[in-house]
Short mmCIF file of C-alpha atoms in Angstrom, two decimals:
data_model
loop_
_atom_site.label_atom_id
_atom_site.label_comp_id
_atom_site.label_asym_id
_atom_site.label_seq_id
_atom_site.Cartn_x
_atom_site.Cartn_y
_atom_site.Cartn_z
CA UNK A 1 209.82 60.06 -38.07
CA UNK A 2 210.16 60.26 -34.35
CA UNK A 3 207.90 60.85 -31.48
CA UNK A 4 207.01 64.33 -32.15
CA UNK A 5 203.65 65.81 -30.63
CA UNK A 6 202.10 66.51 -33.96
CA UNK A 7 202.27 62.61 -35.01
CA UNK A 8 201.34 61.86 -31.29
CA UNK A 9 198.07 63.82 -32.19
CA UNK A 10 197.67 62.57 -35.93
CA UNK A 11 197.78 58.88 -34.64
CA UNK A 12 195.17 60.16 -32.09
CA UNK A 13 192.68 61.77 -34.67
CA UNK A 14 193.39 58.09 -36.75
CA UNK A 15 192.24 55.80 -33.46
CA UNK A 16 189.43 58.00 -33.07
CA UNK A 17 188.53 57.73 -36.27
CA UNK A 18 188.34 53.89 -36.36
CA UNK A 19 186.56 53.45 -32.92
CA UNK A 20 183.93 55.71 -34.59
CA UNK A 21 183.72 53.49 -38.03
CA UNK A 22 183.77 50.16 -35.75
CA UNK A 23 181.27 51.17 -32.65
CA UNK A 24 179.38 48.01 -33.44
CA UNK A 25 181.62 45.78 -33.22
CA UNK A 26 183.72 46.89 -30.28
CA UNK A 27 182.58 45.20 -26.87
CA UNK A 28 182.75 46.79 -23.95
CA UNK A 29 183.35 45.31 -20.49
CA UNK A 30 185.48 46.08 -17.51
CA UNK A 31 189.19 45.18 -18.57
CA UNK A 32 192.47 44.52 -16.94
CA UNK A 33 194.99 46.16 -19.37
CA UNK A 34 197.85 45.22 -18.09
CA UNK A 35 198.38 41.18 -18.55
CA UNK A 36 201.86 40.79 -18.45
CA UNK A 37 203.58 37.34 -17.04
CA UNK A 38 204.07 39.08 -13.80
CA UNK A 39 200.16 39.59 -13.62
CA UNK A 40 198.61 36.26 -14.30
CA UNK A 41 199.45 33.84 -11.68
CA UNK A 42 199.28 30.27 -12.43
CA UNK A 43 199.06 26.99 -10.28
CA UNK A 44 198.26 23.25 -11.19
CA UNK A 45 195.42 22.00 -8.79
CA UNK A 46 193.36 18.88 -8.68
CA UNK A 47 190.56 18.62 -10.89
CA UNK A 48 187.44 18.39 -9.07
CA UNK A 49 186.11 15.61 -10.59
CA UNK A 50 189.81 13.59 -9.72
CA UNK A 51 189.09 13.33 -6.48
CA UNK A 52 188.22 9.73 -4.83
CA UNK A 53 186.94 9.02 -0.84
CA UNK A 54 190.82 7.27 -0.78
CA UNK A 55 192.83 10.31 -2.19
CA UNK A 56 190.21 13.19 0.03
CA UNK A 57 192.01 10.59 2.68
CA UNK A 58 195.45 10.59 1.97
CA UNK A 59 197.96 13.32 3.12
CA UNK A 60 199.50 12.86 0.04
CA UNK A 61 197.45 11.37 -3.03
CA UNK A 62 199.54 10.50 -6.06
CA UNK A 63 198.12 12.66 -8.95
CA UNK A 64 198.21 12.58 -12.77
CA UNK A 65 199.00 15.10 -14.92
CA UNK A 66 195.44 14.53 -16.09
CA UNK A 67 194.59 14.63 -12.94
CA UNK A 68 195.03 18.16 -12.50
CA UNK A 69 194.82 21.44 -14.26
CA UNK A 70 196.06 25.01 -14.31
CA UNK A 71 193.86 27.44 -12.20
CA UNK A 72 194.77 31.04 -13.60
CA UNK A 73 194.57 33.83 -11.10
CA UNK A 74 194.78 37.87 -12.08
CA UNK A 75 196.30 40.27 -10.08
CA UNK A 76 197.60 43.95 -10.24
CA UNK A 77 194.29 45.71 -11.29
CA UNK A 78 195.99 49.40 -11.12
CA UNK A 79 195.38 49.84 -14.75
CA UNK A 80 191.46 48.38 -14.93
CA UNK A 81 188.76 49.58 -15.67
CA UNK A 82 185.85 49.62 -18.32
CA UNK A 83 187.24 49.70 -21.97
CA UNK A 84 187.81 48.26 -25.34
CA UNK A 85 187.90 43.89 -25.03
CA UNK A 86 189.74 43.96 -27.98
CA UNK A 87 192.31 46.24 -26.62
CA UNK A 88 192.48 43.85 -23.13
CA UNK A 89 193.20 40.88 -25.82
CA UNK A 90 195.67 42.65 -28.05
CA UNK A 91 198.13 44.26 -25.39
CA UNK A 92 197.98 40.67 -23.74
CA UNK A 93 199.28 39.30 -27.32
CA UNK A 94 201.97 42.41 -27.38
CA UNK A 95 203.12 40.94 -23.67
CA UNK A 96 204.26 37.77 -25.10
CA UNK A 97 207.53 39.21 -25.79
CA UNK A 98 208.11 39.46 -22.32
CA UNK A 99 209.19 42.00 -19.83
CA UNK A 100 212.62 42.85 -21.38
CA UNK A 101 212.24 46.12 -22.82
CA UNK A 102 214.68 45.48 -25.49
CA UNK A 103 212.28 42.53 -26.73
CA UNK A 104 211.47 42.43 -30.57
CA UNK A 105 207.68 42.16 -30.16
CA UNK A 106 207.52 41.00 -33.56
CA UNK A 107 208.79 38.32 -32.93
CA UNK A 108 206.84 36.52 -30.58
CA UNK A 109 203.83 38.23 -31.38
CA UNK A 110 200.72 35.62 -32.83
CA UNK A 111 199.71 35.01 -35.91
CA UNK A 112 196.05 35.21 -37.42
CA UNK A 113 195.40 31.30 -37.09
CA UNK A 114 196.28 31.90 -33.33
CA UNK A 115 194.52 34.62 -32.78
CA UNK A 116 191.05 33.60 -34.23
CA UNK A 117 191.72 30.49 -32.02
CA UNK A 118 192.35 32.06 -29.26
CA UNK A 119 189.17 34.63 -29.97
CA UNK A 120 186.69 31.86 -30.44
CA UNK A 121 187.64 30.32 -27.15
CA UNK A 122 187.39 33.33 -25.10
CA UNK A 123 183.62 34.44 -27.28
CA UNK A 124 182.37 30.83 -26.91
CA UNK A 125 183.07 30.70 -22.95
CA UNK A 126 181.31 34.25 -22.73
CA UNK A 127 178.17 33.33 -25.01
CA UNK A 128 178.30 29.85 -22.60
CA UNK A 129 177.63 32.55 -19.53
CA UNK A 130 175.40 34.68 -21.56
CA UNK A 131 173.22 32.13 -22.27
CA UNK A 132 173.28 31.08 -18.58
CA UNK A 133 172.84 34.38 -17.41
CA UNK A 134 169.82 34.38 -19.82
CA UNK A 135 168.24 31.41 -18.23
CA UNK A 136 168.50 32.99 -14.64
CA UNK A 137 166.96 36.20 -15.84
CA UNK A 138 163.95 34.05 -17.68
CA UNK A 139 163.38 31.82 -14.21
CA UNK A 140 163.66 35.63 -11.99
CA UNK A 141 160.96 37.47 -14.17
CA UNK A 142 158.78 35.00 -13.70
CA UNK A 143 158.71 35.01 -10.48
CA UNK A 144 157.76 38.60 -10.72
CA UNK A 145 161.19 40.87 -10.46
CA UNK A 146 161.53 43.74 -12.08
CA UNK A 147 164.18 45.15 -14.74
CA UNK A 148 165.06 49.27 -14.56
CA UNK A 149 161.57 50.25 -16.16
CA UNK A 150 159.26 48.16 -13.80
CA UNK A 151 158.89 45.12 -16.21
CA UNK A 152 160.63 41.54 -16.41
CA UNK A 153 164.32 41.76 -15.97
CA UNK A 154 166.10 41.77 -19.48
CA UNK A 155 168.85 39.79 -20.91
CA UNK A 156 170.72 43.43 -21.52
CA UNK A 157 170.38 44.95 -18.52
CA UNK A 158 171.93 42.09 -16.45
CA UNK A 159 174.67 42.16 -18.85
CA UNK A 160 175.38 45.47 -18.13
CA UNK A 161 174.93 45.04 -14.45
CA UNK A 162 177.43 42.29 -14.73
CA UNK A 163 180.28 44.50 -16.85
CA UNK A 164 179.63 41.99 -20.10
CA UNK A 165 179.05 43.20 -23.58
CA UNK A 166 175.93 42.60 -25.42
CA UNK A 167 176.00 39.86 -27.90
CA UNK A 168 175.42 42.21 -30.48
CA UNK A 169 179.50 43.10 -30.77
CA UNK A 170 180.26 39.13 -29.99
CA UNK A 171 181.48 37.35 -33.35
CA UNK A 172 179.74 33.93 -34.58
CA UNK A 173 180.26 33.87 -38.50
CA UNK A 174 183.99 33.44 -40.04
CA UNK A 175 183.23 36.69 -41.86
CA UNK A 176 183.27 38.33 -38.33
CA UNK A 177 185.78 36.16 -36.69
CA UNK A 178 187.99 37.42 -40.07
CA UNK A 179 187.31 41.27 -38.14
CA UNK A 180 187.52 40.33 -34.76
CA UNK A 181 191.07 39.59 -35.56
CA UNK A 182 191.76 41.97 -37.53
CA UNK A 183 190.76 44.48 -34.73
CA UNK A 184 192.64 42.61 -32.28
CA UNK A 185 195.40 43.28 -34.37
CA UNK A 186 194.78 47.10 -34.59
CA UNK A 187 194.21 47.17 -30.93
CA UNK A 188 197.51 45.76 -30.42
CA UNK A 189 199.04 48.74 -31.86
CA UNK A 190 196.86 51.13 -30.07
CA UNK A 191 198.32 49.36 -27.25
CA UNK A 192 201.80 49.66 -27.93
CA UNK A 193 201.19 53.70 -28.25
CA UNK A 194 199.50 54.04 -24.81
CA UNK A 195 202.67 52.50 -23.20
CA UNK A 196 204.87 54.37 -25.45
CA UNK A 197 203.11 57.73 -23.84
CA UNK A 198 203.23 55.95 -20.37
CA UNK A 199 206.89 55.75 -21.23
CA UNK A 200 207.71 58.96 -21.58
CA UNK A 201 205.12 60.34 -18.87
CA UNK A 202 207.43 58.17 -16.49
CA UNK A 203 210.44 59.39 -17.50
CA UNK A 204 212.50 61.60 -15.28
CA UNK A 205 215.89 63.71 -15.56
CA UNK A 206 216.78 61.40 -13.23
CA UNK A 207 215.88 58.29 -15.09
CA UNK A 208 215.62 57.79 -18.66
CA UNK A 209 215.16 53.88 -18.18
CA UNK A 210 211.60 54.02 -19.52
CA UNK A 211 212.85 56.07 -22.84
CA UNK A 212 214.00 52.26 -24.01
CA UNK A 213 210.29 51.27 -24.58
CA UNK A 214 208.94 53.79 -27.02
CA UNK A 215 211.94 52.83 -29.47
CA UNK A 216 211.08 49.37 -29.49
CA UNK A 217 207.63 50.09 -29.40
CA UNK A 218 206.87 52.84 -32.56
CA UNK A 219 209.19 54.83 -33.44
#
């Protein structure tokens, strides 16, 4: 088929098209959209509830691996900015192959059972800060603060302040966690056509190293 602009455009017209069906189900939130290997830093530190008066006094305490725990760091925010969760999540899947550009991303990329897994982790930690979030904003109107139309401060608007979707688009049944991956899945390969176009955008008579991607990628 080939990269030609007319199927550049028709793939276009299809994303569109299924952003528009899905609206209500697509959080929104400020994204990374790059999370390769080389952007997520990761270091094993001791877990705060490890540490005895003894071991705060040694120079060197003898840990556990139970004892500590990864603390994950992101860097490299050049591509961020407010977009599609679901597209954050699915180009993170696409990076498992790796940084090779010759990688098979089929091959390494999840599977469902992973994916929901993974999905109900990440939506249960944010309804855990929602709901805290909500608690704050019950304890602030109270004490007489106002929200953006001079009454108590709402659940929605601090959400927004704060760059997290509303819990309307965050999945709780099966039936929805059955979508949520499934749009992961389509966001994935919306994903792999943004850095296919990237590809080529980079390209240069000079240097056709970037020309690799796209062929792994979709064509």
């Amino acid at each position: 088929m080939g990269m030609t602009k007319e199927v550049l455009l028709r793939e276009v017209a299809f994303i569109r098209s299924v952003l528009t069906k899905n609206a209500d189900l697509l959080p929104l939130a400020v994204c990374h959209n790059d999370l390769n290997c080389f952007n997520i830093l990761a270091n094993k530190i001791r877990h705060p509830m490890s540490e005895s008066p003894s071991e705060a006094a040694s120079s060197s305490p003898s840990l556990t691996d139970a004892e500590l725990f990864d603390e994950y760091r992101l860097i490299d925010f050049e591509y961020s900015g407010w977009g599609h969760v679901y597209f954050d999540i699915g180009n993170h899947f696409n990076e498992f192959a790796g940084v090779d550009v010759t990688s098979d991303f089929s091959l390494s990329f999840p599977d469902d059972a992973f994916i929901e897994r993974w999905l109900r982790k990440y939506f249960g930690a944010l309804q855990r800060d929602i709901d805290s979030i909500g608690a704050v904003s019950s304890s602030s109107s109270s004490g007489g603060n106002c929200g953006e139309n001079g009454g108590a401060v709402k659940k929605d608007e601090i959400l927004t302040w704060l760059s997290l979707p509303s819990t309307k688009a965050i999945p709780t049944t099966d039936e929805e966690y059955a979508k949520a991956v499934q749009l992961t899945k389509f966001f994935s390969l919306v994903s792999h056509f943004m850095w296919s176009v990237w590809s080529v955008i980079q390209a240069t008579p000079v240097s056709y190293t970037h020309l690799t991607l796209p062929t792994k990628r979709i064509v």
